[in-house]
Amino acid sequence: MDRERLISVNNLTKKYKFGTAVANVTFDIQRKHIYGLVGPNGAGKTTIMKMLGGLVIPSGGQIHFYDGERELSPEQARRQMSFMIETPYLRRDRTARQNLEKLRLLKNVANPQVIDDVLEIVGLSDVPKNKTVRKYSLGMRQRLGIANALMSHPQCMVLDEPINGLDPTGIVEIRELLQRLNRQDGVTILISSHILSELANLCTDYIFLHHGRIINSISGEELAKVCGSNLLINTEQNQLAQQLLSDQLGIAVLKREDGQLRIPDAVDCKKEILNVLVNNGVTLLHMSEETQDLETYYMSLIQDAD
Amino acid sequence: MKHIVKSQLYQIRTDLFFMIALLTVAFLSWRCWEVCRMNMTEDIASYHLDGVCGGVAALDNSLESGAIAGLLYLSLILTIVIGKDYADKTVYCDILAGYTRQQAFRGRLLSAVIVGGSIQLITTFAIPFSYTIRYGWGNVLDGTTYLACIAICLLIFYRIIGEITLLTVVTKRYRAALFVTIVIGYAELVATMFTVDSGALEEHYRVWFLSLPAAELFLHPSQMWEYQDNADIRYYWIQMPKTSVVIGTIIISIVLGTGCLLLSSHLIKKRDMD
């Protein structure tokens, strides 16, 4: 995978009257990667995307866009990108074709045929031509938003909840489309979604946000290593066990909501852990390997952050 | 910005609400013209019999409702073109497509002025033009002064454009801006009619927000006439407003129009779009 930087975000901050939406966020977007922006509602995902798109003016920090070694102005960069933030910005009293034709003229896409092409790709080509967007379902509007994003053959796509409202078939279709764009055309993607299993199927990298801050950035490979290697234990004295394991083995032990202890990346240390507990008279009630997925990893991160 | 204008012109063309409103305004303007035309028939009959009425006399009648029609067209077009995209967030597409906020704003303003100006020119000059073709320019009225008045009036409309634009940007609601503009515009005209002597209109031209009375002053300047030798022959001419009023109007129009447009642009540049 290429390690060519496309976007560099440094100490990005957005403050509103009611509080800080994004605080000192720093990350890089590498070309041809698919980044998942993960976080609960109000974590700052949409605000970050809006700042990338120029819709929201940052209170602090910088965003740099690159094309190889050359730094681009935000406007130059946005011409090579496409966005779908929140709901697609469409005129509801117009048809899909009228909306796309206006956007085609705006983006200076020469070939009018592109409208039929993108509608075909997102599965809207059979919709009656005189049907206004107002009569579209949420899923159809999402598809139309993706059609708009595809029209200018972007190098990078920023998609905020693109599968929101799609039926299961639609979710699979859009996932496959994004994967195809990434693999065949090298399109870089930054995507947010609440459906973490979908992100797990799609992303090569993850950025976890909580209360406007990045709590972890991890590649898909690293995540795969972390997930599934946790040890879950329960003793009669969990607090003492946590202290002993931390002091004597130097391993981080996390306490779950149900009181059990989670020891990341410790499947190979079962013997040492048992020895420490037995030698200190701590009775072990339960020990198992935890198969962790993105969702449980995310939940554990959020718990730790809180 | 060329592409913003192209996309805006396409959008205007396919806007059903705009088209219905435009046809309504055009119908009202046509009715105004019809009323004026009836007056014109009488006017022509009373003009100097040796003179040729032609295009300039038609222009005189056409401009009688020019200020009102101009306000209607401009308020309709500016509020819809500038305001609607901000209301339904479709202006975000421009920013996301790589244009600056000012480009998006200026593109819309330019599109509105192109469309509004074209419609206004057509409705104002189509009939005088046809009269000129048929009867020539005519000599019963002083055409040069008329054209000078129209040139000054363009500056007044520049001020009106600035004021409507600012109103639209500040309210962020195009229907509210359209309603407020029309209400204020007409209220000012009515207030002028009831409170200001026509002779003293020149003294009040600056005080109105949308300056329609000032536009009226220049679009329909005082016509003077006098008998010569005997009671059958009357000579007509147009009295240009006082020089101080002309200069004042030019300065105020440029300063206020530019100020309002710059302020609107500044507000759009600094405002978050969320």
Coordinates of C-alpha atoms in Angstrom, one line a residue:
Chain A
M1 CA 0.0 0.0 0.0
D2 CA 1.3 3.5 -0.9
R3 CA 2.3 5.8 1.9
E4 CA 1.8 9.0 0.0
R5 CA 0.2 11.7 2.2
L6 CA -3.0 13.3 0.7
I7 CA -4.3 15.3 3.6
S8 CA -2.5 16.3 6.8
V9 CA -4.6 17.6 9.7
N10 CA -2.7 19.3 12.5
N11 CA -4.2 20.4 15.9
L12 CA -7.6 21.0 14.3
T13 CA -10.0 22.7 16.7
K14 CA -13.5 23.9 16.4
K15 CA -15.1 25.9 19.3
Y16 CA -18.7 26.9 19.4
K17 CA -20.5 29.0 21.9
F18 CA -21.9 25.9 23.6
G19 CA -18.5 24.2 23.8
T20 CA -15.6 22.6 21.9
A21 CA -16.7 20.3 19.1
V22 CA -13.3 19.3 18.0
A23 CA -10.1 19.6 20.1
N24 CA -6.6 19.4 18.7
V25 CA -7.2 16.7 16.3
T26 CA -4.2 15.5 14.3
F27 CA -4.1 12.8 11.7
D28 CA -2.9 12.1 8.1
I29 CA -4.8 10.6 5.3
Q30 CA -2.7 8.4 3.0
R31 CA -3.5 8.0 -0.6
K32 CA -5.4 4.8 -1.6
H33 CA -6.4 4.0 2.0
I34 CA -9.9 3.7 3.4
Y35 CA -10.2 5.5 6.7
G36 CA -13.1 4.9 9.1
L37 CA -14.0 7.8 11.4
V38 CA -15.5 6.1 14.4
G39 CA -17.2 7.8 17.3
P40 CA -20.5 8.3 19.1
N41 CA -22.9 11.1 18.3
G42 CA -21.4 14.4 19.0
A43 CA -17.8 13.1 18.8
G44 CA -17.0 15.6 16.1
K45 CA -16.9 13.4 13.0
T46 CA -19.2 15.5 10.9
T47 CA -17.5 18.7 12.1
I48 CA -14.1 17.4 11.0
M49 CA -15.6 16.5 7.6
K50 CA -17.2 19.9 7.3
M51 CA -13.9 21.5 8.0
L52 CA -12.2 19.4 5.4
G53 CA -14.9 20.5 2.9
G54 CA -14.6 24.2 3.8
L55 CA -18.1 24.4 5.2
V56 CA -17.0 25.1 8.7
I57 CA -14.2 27.5 9.5
P58 CA -11.7 26.0 12.0
S59 CA -11.1 27.9 15.3
G60 CA -7.5 26.6 15.3
G61 CA -5.1 24.3 13.6
Q62 CA -4.4 23.6 10.0
I63 CA -5.4 21.3 7.1
H64 CA -2.9 20.7 4.4
F65 CA -3.8 19.1 1.1
Y66 CA -1.1 17.5 -1.1
D67 CA -0.8 16.2 -4.6
G68 CA 2.5 14.3 -4.5
E69 CA 5.1 16.7 -3.1
R70 CA 3.1 19.7 -4.1
E71 CA 0.8 21.4 -1.6
L72 CA -2.6 22.4 -3.0
S73 CA -4.9 25.2 -1.9
P74 CA -8.1 24.0 -0.3
E75 CA -10.1 24.9 -3.4
Q76 CA -7.7 23.1 -5.7
A77 CA -7.9 20.0 -3.5
R78 CA -11.6 20.1 -3.2
R79 CA -11.9 20.0 -7.0
Q80 CA -10.2 16.6 -6.9
M81 CA -12.3 15.4 -4.0
S82 CA -16.0 14.7 -3.5
F83 CA -18.1 14.9 -0.4
M84 CA -21.3 13.6 1.0
I85 CA -21.8 15.2 4.4
E86 CA -24.9 14.7 6.5
T87 CA -27.8 14.3 4.0
P88 CA -27.0 15.0 0.3
Y89 CA -27.5 18.7 -0.5
L90 CA -30.2 18.4 -3.2
R91 CA -33.1 20.5 -4.4
R92 CA -36.1 18.4 -3.3
D93 CA -38.5 20.0 -5.8
R94 CA -36.3 18.8 -8.7
T95 CA -35.7 15.4 -10.3
A96 CA -32.5 13.5 -9.8
R97 CA -31.4 14.3 -13.3
Q98 CA -32.0 18.1 -12.8
N99 CA -30.0 18.0 -9.6
L100 CA -27.2 16.1 -11.3
E101 CA -27.2 18.3 -14.4
K102 CA -26.8 21.4 -12.2
L103 CA -23.9 19.8 -10.4
R104 CA -22.4 18.7 -13.7
L105 CA -22.3 22.2 -14.9
L106 CA -21.0 23.4 -11.6
K107 CA -18.2 20.8 -11.6
N108 CA -17.5 21.5 -15.3
V109 CA -17.9 17.8 -16.3
A110 CA -18.0 17.9 -20.0
N111 CA -19.8 14.7 -20.8
P112 CA -23.6 14.8 -20.1
Q113 CA -23.7 11.0 -20.4
V114 CA -22.0 10.9 -17.0
I115 CA -25.4 11.5 -15.4
D116 CA -26.9 8.3 -16.8
D117 CA -23.7 6.4 -15.9
V118 CA -23.6 7.4 -12.2
L119 CA -27.4 6.8 -11.9
E120 CA -26.8 3.3 -13.3
I121 CA -23.9 2.7 -10.9
V122 CA -26.0 3.6 -7.8
G123 CA -29.1 1.7 -9.0
L124 CA -31.3 4.7 -9.7
S125 CA -31.5 4.5 -13.5
D126 CA -34.9 2.8 -13.4
V127 CA -36.6 5.5 -11.3
P128 CA -39.2 7.5 -13.3
K129 CA -37.5 10.6 -14.8
N130 CA -40.1 13.0 -13.6
K131 CA -40.0 11.8 -9.9
T132 CA -38.8 14.7 -7.7
V133 CA -36.3 14.1 -5.0
R134 CA -39.0 15.0 -2.4
K135 CA -40.7 11.6 -3.2
Y136 CA -37.4 9.6 -2.8
S137 CA -36.9 7.5 0.3
L138 CA -33.9 8.2 2.5
G139 CA -32.0 5.4 1.0
M140 CA -32.7 6.7 -2.6
R141 CA -31.5 10.1 -1.5
Q142 CA -28.3 8.6 -0.1
R143 CA -27.7 6.8 -3.4
L144 CA -28.3 10.0 -5.3
G145 CA -25.7 11.7 -3.0
I146 CA -23.2 9.0 -3.8
A147 CA -24.0 9.4 -7.5
N148 CA -23.2 13.1 -7.2
A149 CA -19.9 12.2 -5.4
L150 CA -19.0 9.9 -8.2
M151 CA -19.7 12.3 -11.0
S152 CA -16.3 14.1 -11.1
H153 CA -14.1 10.9 -10.8
P154 CA -12.6 12.1 -7.5
Q155 CA -9.2 11.1 -6.1
C156 CA -10.6 11.2 -2.6
M157 CA -14.1 10.8 -1.2
V158 CA -15.3 12.0 2.2
L159 CA -18.5 10.2 3.1
D160 CA -20.5 10.9 6.2
E161 CA -22.9 8.0 7.1
P162 CA -23.3 7.1 3.4
I163 CA -25.1 3.8 4.2
N164 CA -27.6 5.4 6.5
G165 CA -31.1 4.5 5.5
L166 CA -30.0 1.9 2.9
D167 CA -31.5 -1.6 2.9
P168 CA -29.2 -4.6 3.4
T169 CA -28.8 -5.1 -0.3
G170 CA -28.0 -1.4 -0.7
I171 CA -25.4 -1.6 2.0
V172 CA -23.6 -4.4 0.3
E173 CA -23.8 -2.7 -3.1
I174 CA -22.4 0.5 -1.8
R175 CA -19.7 -1.3 0.2
E176 CA -18.7 -3.2 -3.0
L177 CA -18.8 -0.1 -5.0
L178 CA -16.4 1.7 -2.6
Q179 CA -14.1 -1.2 -2.4
R180 CA -14.0 -1.4 -6.2
L181 CA -13.3 2.4 -6.5
N182 CA -10.5 2.0 -4.0
R183 CA -8.9 -1.1 -5.5
Q184 CA -9.4 -0.3 -9.2
D185 CA -9.2 3.5 -9.3
G186 CA -7.1 4.1 -6.2
V187 CA -9.7 6.4 -4.7
T188 CA -8.9 7.4 -1.1
I189 CA -11.9 7.3 1.2
L190 CA -12.7 8.8 4.6
I191 CA -16.0 7.4 5.8
S192 CA -18.0 7.5 9.0
S193 CA -20.7 5.1 10.0
H194 CA -22.6 3.9 13.0
I195 CA -22.7 0.4 11.5
L196 CA -19.3 -0.7 12.7
S197 CA -19.5 -4.1 11.2
E198 CA -19.6 -2.4 7.8
L199 CA -16.6 -0.3 8.5
A200 CA -14.8 -3.4 9.6
N201 CA -15.5 -4.9 6.2
L202 CA -14.3 -1.9 4.4
C203 CA -11.6 0.2 6.1
T204 CA -7.9 -0.1 6.1
D205 CA -7.4 2.4 8.9
Y206 CA -9.5 3.6 11.8
I207 CA -9.6 6.9 13.7
F208 CA -11.6 6.8 17.0
L209 CA -13.1 10.0 18.3
H210 CA -14.6 10.8 21.6
H211 CA -15.7 14.2 22.9
G212 CA -14.0 15.9 20.0
R213 CA -10.6 14.2 20.6
I214 CA -8.8 11.3 18.9
I215 CA -8.6 8.5 21.4
N216 CA -6.9 6.1 19.1
S217 CA -5.7 5.7 15.5
I218 CA -5.0 2.3 14.3
S219 CA -4.5 0.4 11.1
G220 CA -6.7 -2.5 10.1
E221 CA -3.7 -4.9 10.5
E222 CA -3.0 -3.6 14.0
L223 CA -6.6 -3.9 14.9
A224 CA -6.7 -7.5 13.7
K225 CA -3.7 -8.2 16.0
V226 CA -5.4 -6.5 19.0
C227 CA -8.8 -8.1 18.4
G228 CA -9.1 -11.7 19.4
S229 CA -6.0 -11.8 21.6
N230 CA -7.6 -10.5 24.8
L231 CA -7.8 -12.5 27.9
L232 CA -10.9 -12.2 30.1
I233 CA -10.5 -13.2 33.8
N234 CA -12.7 -13.0 36.8
T235 CA -11.4 -13.5 40.4
E236 CA -12.7 -13.1 43.9
Q237 CA -10.6 -10.0 44.3
N238 CA -10.5 -8.3 40.9
Q239 CA -9.0 -5.0 42.2
L240 CA -6.1 -6.8 43.9
A241 CA -5.6 -9.0 40.8
Q242 CA -5.5 -5.9 38.6
Q243 CA -2.8 -4.3 40.9
L244 CA -0.7 -7.5 41.1
L245 CA -0.7 -8.1 37.4
S246 CA 0.2 -4.6 36.7
D247 CA 3.0 -4.5 39.3
Q248 CA 4.5 -7.9 38.7
L249 CA 4.0 -8.4 35.0
G250 CA 3.8 -4.8 33.9
I251 CA 0.7 -5.4 31.8
A252 CA -2.3 -3.1 31.4
V253 CA -5.4 -4.6 32.8
L254 CA -8.7 -3.0 32.0
K255 CA -11.8 -3.3 34.1
R256 CA -15.1 -4.0 32.3
E257 CA -18.4 -2.7 33.3
D258 CA -19.4 -6.1 34.6
G259 CA -16.4 -6.1 36.9
Q260 CA -14.4 -8.7 35.0
L261 CA -10.8 -7.9 33.9
R262 CA -9.7 -7.6 30.3
I263 CA -6.0 -8.1 29.5
P264 CA -5.3 -7.1 25.9
D265 CA -2.8 -9.1 23.8
A266 CA -2.2 -11.6 26.7
V267 CA -3.3 -15.0 25.3
D268 CA 0.3 -16.1 25.3
C269 CA 0.9 -15.1 28.9
K270 CA -1.8 -17.3 30.5
K271 CA 0.8 -19.3 32.5
E272 CA 2.5 -16.3 34.0
I273 CA -0.8 -14.7 34.9
L274 CA -2.0 -17.8 36.7
N275 CA 1.3 -18.0 38.6
V276 CA 1.0 -14.5 39.9
L277 CA -2.6 -15.0 41.0
V278 CA -2.0 -18.4 42.7
N279 CA 1.2 -17.2 44.4
N280 CA -0.7 -14.3 45.9
G281 CA -3.7 -16.3 47.0
V282 CA -6.2 -14.8 44.6
T283 CA -8.9 -17.3 43.6
L284 CA -9.5 -17.5 39.9
L285 CA -13.2 -17.9 39.1
H286 CA -13.1 -17.7 35.3
M287 CA -10.6 -17.3 32.5
S288 CA -11.3 -17.2 28.7
E289 CA -10.1 -15.8 25.5
E290 CA -12.1 -13.0 24.2
T291 CA -12.8 -12.8 20.5
Q292 CA -13.0 -9.0 20.0
D293 CA -14.4 -7.3 16.9
L294 CA -14.4 -3.6 16.0
E295 CA -17.5 -3.0 18.0
T296 CA -16.2 -4.4 21.2
Y297 CA -12.8 -2.8 20.7
Y298 CA -14.6 0.5 20.2
M299 CA -16.7 0.0 23.3
S300 CA -13.7 -0.8 25.4
L301 CA -12.0 2.4 24.0
I302 CA -15.0 4.5 24.9
Q303 CA -15.2 3.0 28.4
D304 CA -11.5 3.7 29.0
A305 CA -11.8 7.2 27.7
D306 CA -14.8 7.9 30.0
Chain B
M1 CA -17.2 31.6 -11.5
K2 CA -18.3 31.0 -15.1
H3 CA -19.5 27.5 -14.1
I4 CA -21.4 28.8 -11.1
V5 CA -23.3 31.2 -13.4
K6 CA -24.0 28.4 -15.9
S7 CA -25.3 26.1 -13.2
Q8 CA -27.4 28.9 -11.7
L9 CA -28.9 29.9 -15.0
Y10 CA -29.9 26.2 -15.5
Q11 CA -31.3 26.1 -12.0
I12 CA -33.4 29.3 -12.5
R13 CA -34.7 27.9 -15.8
T14 CA -36.0 24.8 -14.0
D15 CA -37.4 26.5 -10.9
L16 CA -41.1 26.1 -11.0
F17 CA -41.8 28.6 -8.1
F18 CA -39.6 31.2 -9.8
M19 CA -41.3 30.7 -13.2
I20 CA -44.8 31.0 -11.7
A21 CA -43.8 34.1 -9.7
L22 CA -42.1 35.6 -12.8
L23 CA -45.2 35.1 -15.0
T24 CA -47.3 36.7 -12.3
V25 CA -45.0 39.7 -12.1
A26 CA -44.8 39.9 -15.9
F27 CA -48.6 39.8 -16.1
L28 CA -48.8 42.6 -13.5
S29 CA -46.3 44.6 -15.4
W30 CA -48.2 44.1 -18.6
R31 CA -51.4 45.4 -16.8
C32 CA -49.4 48.4 -15.7
W33 CA -48.3 49.0 -19.2
E34 CA -51.9 48.7 -20.5
V35 CA -53.0 51.4 -18.0
C36 CA -50.1 53.6 -19.1
R37 CA -50.8 53.0 -22.7
M38 CA -54.3 54.3 -22.3
N39 CA -52.8 57.4 -20.7
M40 CA -50.3 57.6 -23.5
T41 CA -53.1 57.7 -26.1
E42 CA -54.4 60.8 -24.4
D43 CA -50.9 62.2 -24.0
I44 CA -50.1 61.7 -27.6
A45 CA -53.2 63.5 -28.6
S46 CA -52.3 66.4 -26.5
Y47 CA -48.7 66.6 -27.5
H48 CA -47.5 69.2 -29.9
L49 CA -49.3 68.3 -33.1
D50 CA -46.3 69.0 -35.3
G51 CA -44.1 66.7 -33.3
V52 CA -43.5 63.0 -33.7
C53 CA -44.4 60.9 -30.6
G54 CA -42.5 57.7 -31.5
G55 CA -40.2 55.7 -29.2
V56 CA -39.4 58.4 -26.7
A57 CA -43.1 59.0 -25.8
A58 CA -43.5 55.2 -25.5
L59 CA -40.5 55.1 -23.2
D60 CA -42.0 57.9 -21.1
N61 CA -45.1 55.7 -20.5
S62 CA -43.1 52.5 -20.1
L63 CA -41.0 54.1 -17.3
E64 CA -44.0 55.2 -15.4
S65 CA -44.2 51.8 -13.7
G66 CA -40.5 51.1 -14.1
A67 CA -39.5 51.5 -10.5
I68 CA -42.3 49.2 -9.2
A69 CA -41.6 46.6 -11.8
G70 CA -37.9 46.8 -11.2
L71 CA -38.3 46.2 -7.5
L72 CA -40.6 43.3 -8.1
Y73 CA -38.2 41.6 -10.6
L74 CA -35.1 42.3 -8.5
S75 CA -36.5 41.3 -5.2
L76 CA -38.0 38.1 -6.7
I77 CA -34.8 37.1 -8.5
L78 CA -32.2 38.2 -5.9
T79 CA -34.0 36.6 -2.9
I80 CA -34.6 33.3 -4.7
V81 CA -31.2 33.0 -6.4
I82 CA -29.2 34.1 -3.4
G83 CA -31.5 33.1 -0.6
K84 CA -32.9 29.7 -1.6
D85 CA -29.6 28.0 -2.0
Y86 CA -28.5 29.0 1.5
A87 CA -31.9 28.0 2.9
D88 CA -31.8 24.5 1.4
K89 CA -28.0 24.2 1.8
T90 CA -27.4 23.5 -1.9
V91 CA -24.9 26.3 -1.9
Y92 CA -22.7 23.8 0.0
C93 CA -22.2 22.0 -3.3
D94 CA -20.4 25.0 -4.6
I95 CA -18.0 25.1 -1.7
L96 CA -17.5 21.3 -1.8
A97 CA -16.9 21.5 -5.5
G98 CA -13.9 23.8 -4.9
Y99 CA -15.2 27.3 -5.1
T100 CA -14.7 29.9 -2.4
R101 CA -17.6 31.4 -0.5
Q102 CA -17.1 34.7 -2.3
Q103 CA -17.1 33.0 -5.6
A104 CA -20.4 31.2 -4.7
F105 CA -21.9 34.5 -3.6
R106 CA -20.7 36.6 -6.5
G107 CA -21.8 33.9 -9.0
R108 CA -25.3 33.9 -7.6
L109 CA -25.4 37.7 -7.6
L110 CA -24.2 37.9 -11.1
S111 CA -26.7 35.3 -12.3
A112 CA -29.5 37.2 -10.6
V113 CA -28.4 40.5 -12.1
I114 CA -28.1 38.9 -15.6
V115 CA -31.6 37.4 -15.4
G116 CA -33.3 40.3 -13.5
G117 CA -31.6 42.9 -15.7
S118 CA -32.5 41.1 -18.9
I119 CA -36.1 40.8 -17.9
Q120 CA -36.3 44.4 -16.8
L121 CA -34.6 45.6 -20.0
I122 CA -37.0 43.6 -22.2
T123 CA -40.1 44.7 -20.3
T124 CA -39.0 48.3 -20.3
F125 CA -37.6 48.7 -23.7
A126 CA -39.5 46.2 -25.9
I127 CA -42.5 48.4 -26.6
P128 CA -40.5 51.7 -26.9
F129 CA -38.2 49.8 -29.3
S130 CA -41.2 48.7 -31.4
Y131 CA -42.5 52.3 -31.5
T132 CA -39.1 53.5 -32.5
I133 CA -39.1 51.0 -35.4
R134 CA -42.5 52.1 -36.5
Y135 CA -42.5 55.9 -35.9
G136 CA -38.9 56.7 -35.2
W137 CA -37.5 58.1 -32.0
G138 CA -39.8 61.2 -32.0
N139 CA -39.2 64.7 -30.9
V140 CA -42.0 65.6 -28.5
L141 CA -39.8 64.9 -25.5
D142 CA -36.2 65.4 -24.8
G143 CA -34.8 61.9 -25.3
T144 CA -31.2 62.8 -24.2
T145 CA -32.4 63.8 -20.7
Y146 CA -34.5 60.7 -20.5
L147 CA -31.5 58.5 -21.2
A148 CA -29.4 60.4 -18.6
C149 CA -32.1 59.9 -16.1
I150 CA -32.1 56.1 -16.9
A151 CA -28.4 56.0 -16.5
I152 CA -28.6 57.5 -13.0
C153 CA -31.5 55.2 -12.2
L154 CA -29.2 52.2 -12.9
L155 CA -27.1 53.3 -10.0
I156 CA -30.2 53.5 -7.8
F157 CA -31.0 50.0 -8.8
Y158 CA -27.5 49.0 -7.9
R159 CA -28.2 50.4 -4.4
I160 CA -31.5 48.4 -4.3
I161 CA -29.6 45.3 -5.4
G162 CA -27.2 45.8 -2.5
E163 CA -29.9 46.4 0.0
I164 CA -32.0 43.4 -1.1
T165 CA -28.9 41.2 -1.1
L166 CA -28.0 42.3 2.5
L167 CA -31.5 41.7 3.7
T168 CA -31.5 38.2 2.2
V169 CA -28.1 37.3 3.7
V170 CA -29.0 38.7 7.1
T171 CA -32.4 37.0 7.3
K172 CA -31.2 33.7 5.7
R173 CA -34.8 33.2 4.7
Y174 CA -35.6 34.0 1.1
R175 CA -39.4 34.1 1.5
A176 CA -39.1 36.4 4.4
A177 CA -36.7 38.6 2.5
L178 CA -38.9 38.7 -0.5
F179 CA -42.0 39.6 1.6
V180 CA -40.1 42.3 3.6
T181 CA -38.6 43.8 0.5
I182 CA -41.9 44.2 -1.3
V183 CA -43.7 45.4 1.8
I184 CA -41.0 48.0 2.5
G185 CA -40.8 49.1 -1.1
Y186 CA -44.5 49.7 -1.4
A187 CA -44.8 51.2 2.0
E188 CA -42.2 53.7 1.1
L189 CA -43.9 54.6 -2.1
V190 CA -47.3 55.0 -0.4
A191 CA -45.7 57.0 2.4
T192 CA -44.2 59.3 -0.1
M193 CA -47.5 59.7 -1.9
F194 CA -49.3 60.7 1.2
T195 CA -46.7 62.6 3.2
V196 CA -44.5 64.4 0.6
D197 CA -45.6 66.9 -1.9
S198 CA -44.5 65.9 -5.3
G199 CA -42.6 69.2 -5.6
A200 CA -40.7 68.4 -2.4
L201 CA -39.9 64.8 -3.4
E202 CA -36.4 65.8 -4.3
E203 CA -35.7 66.7 -0.7
H204 CA -36.7 63.2 0.6
Y205 CA -35.1 61.0 -2.0
R206 CA -32.3 59.9 0.4
V207 CA -34.2 58.9 3.4
W208 CA -35.9 55.7 2.1
F209 CA -34.3 52.3 2.6
L210 CA -35.1 50.9 -0.8
S211 CA -35.0 54.3 -2.5
L212 CA -37.9 53.6 -4.7
P213 CA -39.0 57.2 -4.5
A214 CA -35.6 58.2 -5.8
A215 CA -36.0 55.7 -8.7
E216 CA -39.5 57.2 -9.3
L217 CA -38.0 60.7 -9.4
F218 CA -35.6 59.8 -12.1
L219 CA -37.7 57.3 -14.1
H220 CA -40.6 59.7 -14.2
P221 CA -39.1 63.2 -14.2
S222 CA -41.3 66.3 -14.2
Q223 CA -42.7 67.2 -17.6
M224 CA -43.0 70.9 -18.2
W225 CA -45.0 72.4 -21.0
E226 CA -46.0 75.8 -22.1
Y227 CA -48.1 77.4 -24.8
Q228 CA -46.4 79.3 -27.5
D229 CA -47.9 82.0 -29.6
N230 CA -51.4 80.6 -29.4
A231 CA -53.3 78.1 -27.3
D232 CA -53.2 75.3 -29.9
I233 CA -49.5 74.6 -29.7
R234 CA -47.8 73.3 -26.6
Y235 CA -44.1 72.5 -26.2
Y236 CA -43.0 69.7 -23.8
W237 CA -39.7 69.1 -22.1
I238 CA -38.3 67.2 -19.2
Q239 CA -37.0 68.8 -16.1
M240 CA -33.9 67.1 -14.8
P241 CA -33.8 67.0 -11.0
K242 CA -31.6 69.6 -9.3
T243 CA -27.8 69.1 -9.7
S244 CA -27.4 68.6 -6.0
V245 CA -30.0 65.8 -6.1
V246 CA -28.3 64.2 -9.1
I247 CA -24.9 64.3 -7.5
G248 CA -26.3 63.2 -4.1
T249 CA -28.1 60.3 -5.7
I250 CA -25.0 59.1 -7.5
I251 CA -22.8 59.2 -4.4
I252 CA -25.4 57.7 -2.1
S253 CA -26.2 54.9 -4.6
I254 CA -22.6 53.9 -5.1
V255 CA -21.7 54.1 -1.4
L256 CA -24.7 52.3 -0.1
G257 CA -24.8 49.7 -2.9
T258 CA -21.1 48.9 -2.6
G259 CA -21.3 48.9 1.2
C260 CA -24.3 46.5 1.3
L261 CA -22.7 44.1 -1.1
L262 CA -19.3 44.2 0.7
L263 CA -21.0 43.6 4.0
S264 CA -23.0 40.7 2.5
S265 CA -19.9 39.2 1.1
H266 CA -18.1 39.6 4.4
L267 CA -20.9 37.9 6.4
I268 CA -20.9 35.0 4.0
K269 CA -17.1 34.6 4.2
K270 CA -17.1 34.6 8.0
R271 CA -20.2 32.5 8.6
D272 CA -20.1 28.8 9.2
M273 CA -22.3 26.8 7.0
D274 CA -23.9 24.5 9.4

